[in-house]
PDB file of C-alpha atoms and ligand atoms in Angstrom:
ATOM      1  CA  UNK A 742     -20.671 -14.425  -0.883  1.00  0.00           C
ATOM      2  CA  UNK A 743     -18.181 -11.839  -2.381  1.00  0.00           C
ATOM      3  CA  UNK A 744     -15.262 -12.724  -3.931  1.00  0.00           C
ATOM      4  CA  UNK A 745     -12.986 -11.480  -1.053  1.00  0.00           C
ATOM      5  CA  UNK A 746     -14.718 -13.300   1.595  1.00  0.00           C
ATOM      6  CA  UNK A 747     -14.547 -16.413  -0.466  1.00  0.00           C
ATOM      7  CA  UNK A 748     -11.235 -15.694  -0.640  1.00  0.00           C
ATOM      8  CA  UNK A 749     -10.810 -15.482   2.913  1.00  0.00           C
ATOM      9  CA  UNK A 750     -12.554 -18.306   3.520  1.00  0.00           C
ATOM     10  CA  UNK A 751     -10.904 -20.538   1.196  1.00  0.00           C
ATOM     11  CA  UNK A 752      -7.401 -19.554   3.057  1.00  0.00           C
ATOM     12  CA  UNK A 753      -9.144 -20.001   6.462  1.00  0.00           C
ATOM     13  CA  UNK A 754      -9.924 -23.767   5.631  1.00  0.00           C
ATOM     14  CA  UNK A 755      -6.459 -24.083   3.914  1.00  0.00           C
ATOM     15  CA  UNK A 756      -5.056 -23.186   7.346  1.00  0.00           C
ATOM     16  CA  UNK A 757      -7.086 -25.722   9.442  1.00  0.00           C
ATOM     17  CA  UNK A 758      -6.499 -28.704   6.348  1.00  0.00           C
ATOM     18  CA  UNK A 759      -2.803 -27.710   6.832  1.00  0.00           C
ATOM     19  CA  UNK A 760      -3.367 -28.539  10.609  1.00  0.00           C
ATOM     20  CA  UNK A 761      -5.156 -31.579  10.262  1.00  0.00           C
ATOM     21  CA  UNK A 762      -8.569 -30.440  10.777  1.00  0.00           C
ATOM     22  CA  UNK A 763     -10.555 -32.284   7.551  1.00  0.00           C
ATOM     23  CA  UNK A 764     -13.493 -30.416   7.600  1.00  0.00           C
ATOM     24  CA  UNK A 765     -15.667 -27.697   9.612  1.00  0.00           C
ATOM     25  CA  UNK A 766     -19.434 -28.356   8.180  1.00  0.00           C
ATOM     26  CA  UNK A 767     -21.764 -29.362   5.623  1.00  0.00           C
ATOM     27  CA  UNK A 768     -24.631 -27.260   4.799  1.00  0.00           C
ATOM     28  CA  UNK A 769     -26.850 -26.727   7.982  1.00  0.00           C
ATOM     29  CA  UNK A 770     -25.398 -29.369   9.933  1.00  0.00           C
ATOM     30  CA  UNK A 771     -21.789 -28.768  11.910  1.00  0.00           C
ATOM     31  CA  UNK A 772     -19.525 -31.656  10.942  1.00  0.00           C
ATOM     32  CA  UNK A 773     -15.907 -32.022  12.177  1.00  0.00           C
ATOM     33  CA  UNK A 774     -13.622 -34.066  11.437  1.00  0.00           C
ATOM     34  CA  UNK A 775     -10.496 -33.679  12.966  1.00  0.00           C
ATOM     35  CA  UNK A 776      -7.451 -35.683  12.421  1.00  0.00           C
ATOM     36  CA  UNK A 777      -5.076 -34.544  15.373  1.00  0.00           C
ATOM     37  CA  UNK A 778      -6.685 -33.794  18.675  1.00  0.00           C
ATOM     38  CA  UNK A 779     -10.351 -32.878  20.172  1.00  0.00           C
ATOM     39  CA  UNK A 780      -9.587 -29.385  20.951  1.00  0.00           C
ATOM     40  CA  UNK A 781      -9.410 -28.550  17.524  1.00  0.00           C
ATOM     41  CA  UNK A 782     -13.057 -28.882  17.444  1.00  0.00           C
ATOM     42  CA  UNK A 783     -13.420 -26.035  19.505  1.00  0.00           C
ATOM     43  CA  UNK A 784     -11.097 -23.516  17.562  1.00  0.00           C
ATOM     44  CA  UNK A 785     -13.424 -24.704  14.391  1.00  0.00           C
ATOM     45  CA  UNK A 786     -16.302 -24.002  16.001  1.00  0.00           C
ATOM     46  CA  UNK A 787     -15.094 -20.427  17.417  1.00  0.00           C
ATOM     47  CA  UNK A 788     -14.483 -19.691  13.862  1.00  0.00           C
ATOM     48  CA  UNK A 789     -17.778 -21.158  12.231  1.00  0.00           C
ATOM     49  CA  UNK A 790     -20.113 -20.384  15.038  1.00  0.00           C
ATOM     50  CA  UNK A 791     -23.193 -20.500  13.238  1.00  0.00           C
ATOM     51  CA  UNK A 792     -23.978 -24.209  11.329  1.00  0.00           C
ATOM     52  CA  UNK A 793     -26.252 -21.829   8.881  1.00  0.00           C
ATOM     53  CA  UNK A 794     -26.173 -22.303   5.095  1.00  0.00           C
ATOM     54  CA  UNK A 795     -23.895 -20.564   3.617  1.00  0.00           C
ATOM     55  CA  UNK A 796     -25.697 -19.078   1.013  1.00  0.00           C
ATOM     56  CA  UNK A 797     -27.925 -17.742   3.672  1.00  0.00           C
ATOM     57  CA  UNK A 798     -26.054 -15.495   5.531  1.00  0.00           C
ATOM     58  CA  UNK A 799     -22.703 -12.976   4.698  1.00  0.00           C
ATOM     59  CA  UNK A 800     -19.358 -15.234   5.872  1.00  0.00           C
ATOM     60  CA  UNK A 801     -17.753 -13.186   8.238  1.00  0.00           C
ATOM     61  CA  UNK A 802     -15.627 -15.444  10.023  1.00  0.00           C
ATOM     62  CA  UNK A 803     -14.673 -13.844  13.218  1.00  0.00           C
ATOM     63  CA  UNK A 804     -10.674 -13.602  12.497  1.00  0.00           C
ATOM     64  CA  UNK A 805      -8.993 -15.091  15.370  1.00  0.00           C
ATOM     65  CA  UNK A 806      -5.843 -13.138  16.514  1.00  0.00           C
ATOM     66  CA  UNK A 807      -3.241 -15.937  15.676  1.00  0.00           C
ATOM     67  CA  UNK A 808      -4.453 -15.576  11.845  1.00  0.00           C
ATOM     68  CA  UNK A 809      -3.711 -11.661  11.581  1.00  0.00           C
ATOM     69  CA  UNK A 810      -1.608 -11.197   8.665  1.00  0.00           C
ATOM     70  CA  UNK A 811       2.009 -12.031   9.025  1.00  0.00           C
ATOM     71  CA  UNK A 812       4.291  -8.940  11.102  1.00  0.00           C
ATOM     72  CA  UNK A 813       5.772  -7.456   8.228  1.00  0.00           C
ATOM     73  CA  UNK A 814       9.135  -6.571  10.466  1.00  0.00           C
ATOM     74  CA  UNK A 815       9.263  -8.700  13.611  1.00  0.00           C
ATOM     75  CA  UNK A 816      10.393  -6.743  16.716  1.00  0.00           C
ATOM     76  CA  UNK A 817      13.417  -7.569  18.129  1.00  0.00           C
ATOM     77  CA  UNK A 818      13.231  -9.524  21.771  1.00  0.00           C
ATOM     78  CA  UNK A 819      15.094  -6.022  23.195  1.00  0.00           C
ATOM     79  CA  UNK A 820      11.679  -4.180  22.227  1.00  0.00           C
ATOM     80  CA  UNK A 821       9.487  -6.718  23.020  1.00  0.00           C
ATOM     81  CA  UNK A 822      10.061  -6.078  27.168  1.00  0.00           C
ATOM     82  CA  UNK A 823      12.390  -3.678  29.174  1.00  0.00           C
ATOM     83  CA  UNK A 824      15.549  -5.774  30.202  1.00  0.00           C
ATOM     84  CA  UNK A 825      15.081  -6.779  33.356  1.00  0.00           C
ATOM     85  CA  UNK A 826      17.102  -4.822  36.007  1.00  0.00           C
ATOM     86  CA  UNK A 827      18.406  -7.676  38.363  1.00  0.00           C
ATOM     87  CA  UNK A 828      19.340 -11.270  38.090  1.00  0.00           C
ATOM     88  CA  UNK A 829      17.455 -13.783  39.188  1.00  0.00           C
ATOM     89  CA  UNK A 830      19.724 -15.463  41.887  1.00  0.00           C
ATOM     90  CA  UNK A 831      21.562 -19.044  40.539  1.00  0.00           C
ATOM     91  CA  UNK A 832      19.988 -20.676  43.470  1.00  0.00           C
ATOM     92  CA  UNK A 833      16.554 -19.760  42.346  1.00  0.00           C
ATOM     93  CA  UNK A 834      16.766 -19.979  38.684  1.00  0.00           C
ATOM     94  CA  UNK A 835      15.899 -23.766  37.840  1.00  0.00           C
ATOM     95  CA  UNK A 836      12.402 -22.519  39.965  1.00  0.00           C
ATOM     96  CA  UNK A 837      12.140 -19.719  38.082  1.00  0.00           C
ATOM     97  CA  UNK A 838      12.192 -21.396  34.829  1.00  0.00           C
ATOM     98  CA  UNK A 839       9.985 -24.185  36.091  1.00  0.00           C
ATOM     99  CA  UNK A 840       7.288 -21.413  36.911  1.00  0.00           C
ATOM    100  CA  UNK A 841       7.994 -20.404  33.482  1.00  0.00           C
ATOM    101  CA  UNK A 842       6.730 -23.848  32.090  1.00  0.00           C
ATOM    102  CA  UNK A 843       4.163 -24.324  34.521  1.00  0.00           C
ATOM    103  CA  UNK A 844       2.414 -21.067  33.409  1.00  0.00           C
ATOM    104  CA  UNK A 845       2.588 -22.443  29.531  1.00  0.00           C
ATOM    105  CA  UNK A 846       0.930 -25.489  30.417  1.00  0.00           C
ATOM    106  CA  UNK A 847      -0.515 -27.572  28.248  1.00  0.00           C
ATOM    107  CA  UNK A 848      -0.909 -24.595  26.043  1.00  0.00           C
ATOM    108  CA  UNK A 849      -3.375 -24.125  23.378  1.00  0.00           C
ATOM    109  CA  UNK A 850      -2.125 -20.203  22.847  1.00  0.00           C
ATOM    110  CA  UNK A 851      -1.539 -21.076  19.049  1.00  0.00           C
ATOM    111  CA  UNK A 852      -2.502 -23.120  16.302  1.00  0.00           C
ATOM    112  CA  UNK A 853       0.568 -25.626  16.511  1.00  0.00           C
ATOM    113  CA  UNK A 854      -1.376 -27.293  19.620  1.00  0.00           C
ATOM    114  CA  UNK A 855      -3.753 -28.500  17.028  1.00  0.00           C
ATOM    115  CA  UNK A 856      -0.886 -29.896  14.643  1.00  0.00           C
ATOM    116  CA  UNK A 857      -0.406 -32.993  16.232  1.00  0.00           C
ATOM    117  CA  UNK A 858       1.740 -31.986  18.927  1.00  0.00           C
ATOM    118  CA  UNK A 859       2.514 -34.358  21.524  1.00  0.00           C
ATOM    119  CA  UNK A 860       4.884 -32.653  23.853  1.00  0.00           C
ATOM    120  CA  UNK A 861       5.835 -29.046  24.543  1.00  0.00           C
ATOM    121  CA  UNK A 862       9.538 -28.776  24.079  1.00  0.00           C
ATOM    122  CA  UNK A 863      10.322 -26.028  26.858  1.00  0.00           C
ATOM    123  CA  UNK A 864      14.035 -26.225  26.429  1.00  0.00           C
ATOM    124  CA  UNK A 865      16.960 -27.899  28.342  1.00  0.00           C
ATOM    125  CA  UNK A 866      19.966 -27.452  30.266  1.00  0.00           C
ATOM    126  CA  UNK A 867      21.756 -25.683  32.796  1.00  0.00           C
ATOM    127  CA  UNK A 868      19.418 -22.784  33.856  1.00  0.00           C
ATOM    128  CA  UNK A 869      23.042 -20.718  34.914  1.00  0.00           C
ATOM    129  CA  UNK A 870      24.613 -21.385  31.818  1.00  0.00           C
ATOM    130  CA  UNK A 871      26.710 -19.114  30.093  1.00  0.00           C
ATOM    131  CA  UNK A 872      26.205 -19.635  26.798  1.00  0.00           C
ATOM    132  CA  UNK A 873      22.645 -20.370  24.950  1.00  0.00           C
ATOM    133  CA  UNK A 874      21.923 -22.133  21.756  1.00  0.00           C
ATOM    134  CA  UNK A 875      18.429 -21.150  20.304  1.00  0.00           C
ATOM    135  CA  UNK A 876      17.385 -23.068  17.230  1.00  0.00           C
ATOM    136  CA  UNK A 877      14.071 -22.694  15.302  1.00  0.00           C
ATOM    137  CA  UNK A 878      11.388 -25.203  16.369  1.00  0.00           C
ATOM    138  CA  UNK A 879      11.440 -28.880  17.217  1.00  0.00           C
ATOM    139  CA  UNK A 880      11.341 -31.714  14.715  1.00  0.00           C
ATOM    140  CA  UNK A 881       9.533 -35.345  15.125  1.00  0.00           C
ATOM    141  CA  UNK A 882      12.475 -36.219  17.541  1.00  0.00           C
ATOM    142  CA  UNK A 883      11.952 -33.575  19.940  1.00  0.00           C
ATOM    143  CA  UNK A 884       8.032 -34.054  19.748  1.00  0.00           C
ATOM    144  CA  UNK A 885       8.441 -37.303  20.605  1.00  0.00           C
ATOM    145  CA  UNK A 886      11.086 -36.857  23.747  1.00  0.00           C
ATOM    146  CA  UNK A 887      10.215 -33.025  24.802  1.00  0.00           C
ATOM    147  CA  UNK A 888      13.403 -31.895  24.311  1.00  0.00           C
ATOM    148  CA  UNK A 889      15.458 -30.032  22.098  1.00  0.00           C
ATOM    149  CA  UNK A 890      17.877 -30.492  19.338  1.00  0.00           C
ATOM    150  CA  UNK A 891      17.935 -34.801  20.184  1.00  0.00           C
ATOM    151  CA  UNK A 892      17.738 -36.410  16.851  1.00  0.00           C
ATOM    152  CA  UNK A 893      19.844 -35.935  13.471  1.00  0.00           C
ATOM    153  CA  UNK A 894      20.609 -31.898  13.910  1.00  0.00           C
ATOM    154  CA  UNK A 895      20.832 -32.080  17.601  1.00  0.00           C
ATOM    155  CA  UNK A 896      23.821 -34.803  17.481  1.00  0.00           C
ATOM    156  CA  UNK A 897      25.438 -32.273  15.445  1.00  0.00           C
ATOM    157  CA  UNK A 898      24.905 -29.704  17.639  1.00  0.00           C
ATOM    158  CA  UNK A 899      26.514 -31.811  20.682  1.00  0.00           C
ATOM    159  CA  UNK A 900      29.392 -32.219  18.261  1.00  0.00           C
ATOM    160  CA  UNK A 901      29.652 -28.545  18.019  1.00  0.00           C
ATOM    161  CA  UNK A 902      29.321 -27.518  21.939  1.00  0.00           C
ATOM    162  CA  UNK A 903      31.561 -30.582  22.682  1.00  0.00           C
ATOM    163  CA  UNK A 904      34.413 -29.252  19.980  1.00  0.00           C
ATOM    164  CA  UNK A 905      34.434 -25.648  22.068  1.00  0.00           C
ATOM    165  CA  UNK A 906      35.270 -27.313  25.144  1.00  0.00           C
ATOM    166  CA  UNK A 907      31.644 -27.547  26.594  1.00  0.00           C
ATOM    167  CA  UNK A 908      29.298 -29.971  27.587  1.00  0.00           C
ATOM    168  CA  UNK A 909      25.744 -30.023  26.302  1.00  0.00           C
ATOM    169  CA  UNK A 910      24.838 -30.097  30.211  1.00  0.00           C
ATOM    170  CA  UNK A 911      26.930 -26.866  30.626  1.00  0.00           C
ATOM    171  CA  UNK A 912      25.024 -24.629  28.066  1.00  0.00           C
ATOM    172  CA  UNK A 913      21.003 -24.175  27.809  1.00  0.00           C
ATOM    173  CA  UNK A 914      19.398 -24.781  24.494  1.00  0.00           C
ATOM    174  CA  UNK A 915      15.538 -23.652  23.818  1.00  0.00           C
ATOM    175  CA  UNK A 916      13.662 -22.544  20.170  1.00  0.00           C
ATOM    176  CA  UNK A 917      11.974 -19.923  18.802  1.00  0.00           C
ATOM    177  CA  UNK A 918       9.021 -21.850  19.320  1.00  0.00           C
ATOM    178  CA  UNK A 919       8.340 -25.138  21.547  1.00  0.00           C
ATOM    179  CA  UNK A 920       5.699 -27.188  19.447  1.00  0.00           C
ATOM    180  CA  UNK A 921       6.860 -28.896  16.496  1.00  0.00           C
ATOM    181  CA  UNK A 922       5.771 -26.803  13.048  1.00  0.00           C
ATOM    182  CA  UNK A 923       3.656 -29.592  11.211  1.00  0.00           C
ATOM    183  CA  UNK A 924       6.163 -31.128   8.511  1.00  0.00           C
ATOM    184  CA  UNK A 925       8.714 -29.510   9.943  1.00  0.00           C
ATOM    185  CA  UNK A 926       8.173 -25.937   8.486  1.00  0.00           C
ATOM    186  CA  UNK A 927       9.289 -22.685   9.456  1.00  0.00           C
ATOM    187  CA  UNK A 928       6.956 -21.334  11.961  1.00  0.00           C
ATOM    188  CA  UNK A 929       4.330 -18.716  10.862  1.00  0.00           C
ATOM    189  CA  UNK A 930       5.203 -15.278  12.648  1.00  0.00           C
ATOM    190  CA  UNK A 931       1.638 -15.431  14.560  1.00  0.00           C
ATOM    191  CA  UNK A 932       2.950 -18.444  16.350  1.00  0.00           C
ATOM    192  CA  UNK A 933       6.703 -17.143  16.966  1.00  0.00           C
ATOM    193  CA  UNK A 934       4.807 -13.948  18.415  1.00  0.00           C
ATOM    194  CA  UNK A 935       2.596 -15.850  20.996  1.00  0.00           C
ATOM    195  CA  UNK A 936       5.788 -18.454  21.632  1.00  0.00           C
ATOM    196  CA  UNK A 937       8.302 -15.560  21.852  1.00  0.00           C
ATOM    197  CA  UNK A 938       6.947 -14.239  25.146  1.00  0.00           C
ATOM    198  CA  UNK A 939       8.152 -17.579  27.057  1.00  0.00           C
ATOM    199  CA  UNK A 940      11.359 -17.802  25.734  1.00  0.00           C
ATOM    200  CA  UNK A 941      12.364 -13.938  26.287  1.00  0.00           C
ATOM    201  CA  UNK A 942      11.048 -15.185  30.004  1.00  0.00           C
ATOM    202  CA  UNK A 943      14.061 -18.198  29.847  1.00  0.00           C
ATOM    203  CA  UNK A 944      16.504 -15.683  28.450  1.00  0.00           C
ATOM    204  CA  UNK A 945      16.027 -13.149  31.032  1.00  0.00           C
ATOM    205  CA  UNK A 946      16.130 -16.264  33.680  1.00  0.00           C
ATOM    206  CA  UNK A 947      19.123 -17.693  32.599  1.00  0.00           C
ATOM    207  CA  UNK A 948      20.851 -14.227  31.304  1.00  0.00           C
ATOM    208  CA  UNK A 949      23.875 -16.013  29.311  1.00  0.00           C
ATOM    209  CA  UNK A 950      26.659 -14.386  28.558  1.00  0.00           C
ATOM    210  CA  UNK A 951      26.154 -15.285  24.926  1.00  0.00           C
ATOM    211  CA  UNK A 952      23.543 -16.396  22.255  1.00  0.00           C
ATOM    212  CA  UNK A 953      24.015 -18.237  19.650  1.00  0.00           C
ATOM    213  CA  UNK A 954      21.014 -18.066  16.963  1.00  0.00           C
ATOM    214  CA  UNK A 955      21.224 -21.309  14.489  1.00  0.00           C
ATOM    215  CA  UNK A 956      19.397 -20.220  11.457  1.00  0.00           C
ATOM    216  CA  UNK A 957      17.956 -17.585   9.965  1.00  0.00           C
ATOM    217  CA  UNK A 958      14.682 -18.178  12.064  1.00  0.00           C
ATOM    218  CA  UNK A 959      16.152 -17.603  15.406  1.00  0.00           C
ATOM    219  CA  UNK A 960      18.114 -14.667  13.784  1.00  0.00           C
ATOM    220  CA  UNK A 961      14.664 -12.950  12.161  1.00  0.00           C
ATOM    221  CA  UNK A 962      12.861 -13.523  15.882  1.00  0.00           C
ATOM    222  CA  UNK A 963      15.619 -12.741  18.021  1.00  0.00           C
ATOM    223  CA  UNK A 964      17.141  -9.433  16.598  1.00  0.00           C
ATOM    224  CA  UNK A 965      13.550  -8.767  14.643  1.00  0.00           C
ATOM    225  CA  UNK A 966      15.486  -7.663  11.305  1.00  0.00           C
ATOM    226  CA  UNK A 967      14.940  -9.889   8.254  1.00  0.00           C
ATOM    227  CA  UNK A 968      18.119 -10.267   6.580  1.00  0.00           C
ATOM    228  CA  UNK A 969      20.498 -12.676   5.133  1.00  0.00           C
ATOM    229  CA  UNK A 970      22.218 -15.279   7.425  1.00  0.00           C
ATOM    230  CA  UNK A 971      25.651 -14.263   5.703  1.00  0.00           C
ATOM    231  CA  UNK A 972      25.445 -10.579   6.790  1.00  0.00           C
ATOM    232  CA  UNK A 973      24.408 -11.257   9.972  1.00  0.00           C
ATOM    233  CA  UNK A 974      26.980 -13.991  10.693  1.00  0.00           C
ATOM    234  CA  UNK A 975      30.759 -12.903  11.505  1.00  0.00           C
ATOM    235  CA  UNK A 976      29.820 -10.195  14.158  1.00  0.00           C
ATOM    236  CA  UNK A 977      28.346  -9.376  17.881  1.00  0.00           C
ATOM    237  CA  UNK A 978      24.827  -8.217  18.515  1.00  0.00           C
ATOM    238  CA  UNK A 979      22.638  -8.091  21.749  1.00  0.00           C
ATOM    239  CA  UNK A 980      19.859  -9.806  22.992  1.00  0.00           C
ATOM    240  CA  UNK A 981      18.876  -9.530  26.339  1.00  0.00           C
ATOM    241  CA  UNK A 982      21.916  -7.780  27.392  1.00  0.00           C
ATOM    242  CA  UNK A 983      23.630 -11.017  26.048  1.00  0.00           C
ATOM    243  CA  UNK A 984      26.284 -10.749  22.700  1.00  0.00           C
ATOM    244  CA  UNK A 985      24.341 -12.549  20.044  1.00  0.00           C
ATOM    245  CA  UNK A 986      26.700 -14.840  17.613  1.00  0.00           C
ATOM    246  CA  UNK A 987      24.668 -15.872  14.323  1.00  0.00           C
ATOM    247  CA  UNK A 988      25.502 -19.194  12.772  1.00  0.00           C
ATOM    248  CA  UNK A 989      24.062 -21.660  10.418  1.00  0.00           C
ATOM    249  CA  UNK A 990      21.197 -24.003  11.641  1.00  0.00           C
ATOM    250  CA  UNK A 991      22.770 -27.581  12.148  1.00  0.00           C
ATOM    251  CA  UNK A 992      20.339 -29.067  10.140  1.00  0.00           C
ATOM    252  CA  UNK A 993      21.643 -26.965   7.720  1.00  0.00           C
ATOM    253  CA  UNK A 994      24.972 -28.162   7.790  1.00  0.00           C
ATOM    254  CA  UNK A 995      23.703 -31.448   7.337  1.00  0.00           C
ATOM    255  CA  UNK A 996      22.701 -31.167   3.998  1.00  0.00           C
ATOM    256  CA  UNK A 997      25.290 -28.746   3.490  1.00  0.00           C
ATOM    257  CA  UNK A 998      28.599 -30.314   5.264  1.00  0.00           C
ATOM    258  CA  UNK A 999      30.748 -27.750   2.526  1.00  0.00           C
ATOM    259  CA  UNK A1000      29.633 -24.613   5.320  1.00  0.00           C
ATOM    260  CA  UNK A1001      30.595 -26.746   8.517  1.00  0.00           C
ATOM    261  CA  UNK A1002      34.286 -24.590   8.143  1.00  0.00           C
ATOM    262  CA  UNK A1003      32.048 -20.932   8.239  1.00  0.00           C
ATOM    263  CA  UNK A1004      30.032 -22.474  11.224  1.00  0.00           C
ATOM    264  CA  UNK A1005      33.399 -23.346  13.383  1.00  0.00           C
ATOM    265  CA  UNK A1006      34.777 -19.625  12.618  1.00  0.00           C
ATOM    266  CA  UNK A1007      31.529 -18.665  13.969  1.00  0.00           C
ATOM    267  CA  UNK A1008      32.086 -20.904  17.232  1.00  0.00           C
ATOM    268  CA  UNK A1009      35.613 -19.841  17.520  1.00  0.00           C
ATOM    269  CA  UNK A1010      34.322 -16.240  17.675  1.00  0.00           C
ATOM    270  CA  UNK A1011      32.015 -17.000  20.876  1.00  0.00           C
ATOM    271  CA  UNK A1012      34.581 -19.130  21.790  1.00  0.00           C
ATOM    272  CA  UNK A1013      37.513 -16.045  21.719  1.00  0.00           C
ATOM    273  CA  UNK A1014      34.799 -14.369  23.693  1.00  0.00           C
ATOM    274  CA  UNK A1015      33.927 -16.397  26.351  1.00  0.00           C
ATOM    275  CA  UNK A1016      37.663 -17.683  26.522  1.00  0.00           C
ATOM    276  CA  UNK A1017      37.027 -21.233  26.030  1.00  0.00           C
ATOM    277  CA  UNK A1018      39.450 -23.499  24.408  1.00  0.00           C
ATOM    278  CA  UNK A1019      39.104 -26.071  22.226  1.00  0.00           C
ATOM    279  CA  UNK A1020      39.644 -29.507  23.522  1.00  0.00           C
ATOM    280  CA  UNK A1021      43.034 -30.926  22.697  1.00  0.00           C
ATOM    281  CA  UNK A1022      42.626 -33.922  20.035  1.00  0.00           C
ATOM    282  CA  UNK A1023      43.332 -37.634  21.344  1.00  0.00           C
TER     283      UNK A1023
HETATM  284  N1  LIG V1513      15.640 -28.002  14.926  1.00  0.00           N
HETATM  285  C1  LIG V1513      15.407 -26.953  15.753  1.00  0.00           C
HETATM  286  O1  LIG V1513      15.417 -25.804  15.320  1.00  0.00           O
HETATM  287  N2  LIG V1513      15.174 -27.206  17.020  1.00  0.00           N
HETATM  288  C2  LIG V1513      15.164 -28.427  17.544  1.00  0.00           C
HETATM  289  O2  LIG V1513      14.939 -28.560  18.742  1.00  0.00           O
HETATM  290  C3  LIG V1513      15.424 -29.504  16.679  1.00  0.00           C
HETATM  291  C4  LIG V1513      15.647 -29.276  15.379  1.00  0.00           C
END
């Protein structure tokens, strides 16, 4: 075997151990043993067809599409589709959405359906809200319950809606993507780019006035420019014919309560905006 196909190699099987699957073969005799779920078993075998020795033949693992190298600029979710050129009527957009997470399925599109997922998190909320929150992935808490932003992060983020005068029921929250990144890591742009296509489809749905990106994640996917959080936060972009507000990620501000101040000036900018007023303290 060369030294670069090793090499690839060696990363392929890093990839699968990262996603729980233990081991793809011994010599001559196909052997998988997957910790997460049995479909996993099939995207091993797509990759390691053959159960040949591998000593015998050149390794040229048949590079699936979700391993191409990362995007090294992510397009923005403006390039990604034309914007579409009506509105979906309010009466017809809680349908429209639920077509939208009937055609996802039980997906197996990318490799975080083989990371132990056990529920899609579509997204939540009122499909004619005005205002949409989209955060980075879900955590255990939202794998568990299917929904977004519910545990530690997500109680801050009620505190946040609820402190500009909203309701969480009032706004619509989703993430970049909607199966939980195993350990909780940032999602690998192969998976944001087959994810991304569902929620531009709940964007365009929904068509809030504004977006609120928490994190650098949402930011990098949403607007498809990698820079820092600070010089994106503090002004208006557009997203879907929405105004785009960056802010920090909640669970962010949890270890980080000192930036909690920078997050409400970025709230009180959508809030100036939308012309929503703080609830009066009592
Ligand atoms: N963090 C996110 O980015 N999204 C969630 O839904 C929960 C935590």
């Amino acid at each position: 075997m060369t030294g670069e196909a090793e090499q690839q190699l060696r990363a392929y099987v890093e990839y699968f151990r990262d996603l729980g699957v233990r081991e793809f073969y011994r010599r001559g005799e196909p052997v998988f043993a997957v910790e997460t779920v049995a479909p996993a078993v099939a995207v091993a075998s797509a990759l390691f067809a053959a159960p040949e020795p591998v000593a015998e033949r050149p390794i040229v693992a048949r590079k699936p599409d979700f391993l191409e190298p990362p995007i090294a600029n992510p397009v923005s979710f403006d390039q990604l589709a034309p914007l579409p050129k009506s509105r979906v009527p309010a009466s017809e957009k809680a349908a429209a959405l639920l077509a939208v997470q009937q055609e996802i399925g039980d997906c197996t599109r990318c490799p975080l359906a083989y990371a132990g997922r056990r529920k899609i998190v579509f997204g939540d909320g009122n499909p004619n809200a005005r205002l949409m929150f989209v955060g980075e992935g879900p955590g255990a808490d939202e794998d568990t319950q299917g929904l977004p932003f519910v545990g530690k992060a997500g109680q801050l983020l009620n505190n946040m809606i609820a402190a500009m005068g909203l309701k969480r029921e009032e706004v619509y929250i989703a993430n970049i993507v909607k199966c939980r990144p195993p350990n909780n890591r940032v999602p690998e742009p192969a998976e944001a780019g087959v994810c991304t296509q569902f929620l531009l489809q709940q964007m365009d749905i929904v068509q809030p006035e504004v977006v609120v990106a928490l994190g650098a994640t949402a930011a990098l996917y949403l607007l498809g420019v990698k820079r820092s959080l600070s010089s994106l936060r503090g002004h208006w972009h557009t997203c879907r014919g929405a105004k785009l507000a960056v802010t920090y990620h909640p669970a962010f501000l949890l270890r980080d309560p000192r930036q909690k101040g920078e997050a409400w000036k970025d709230l009180q900018m959508v809030m100036a905006e939308m012309g929503l007023k703080a609830p009066a303290k009592g």
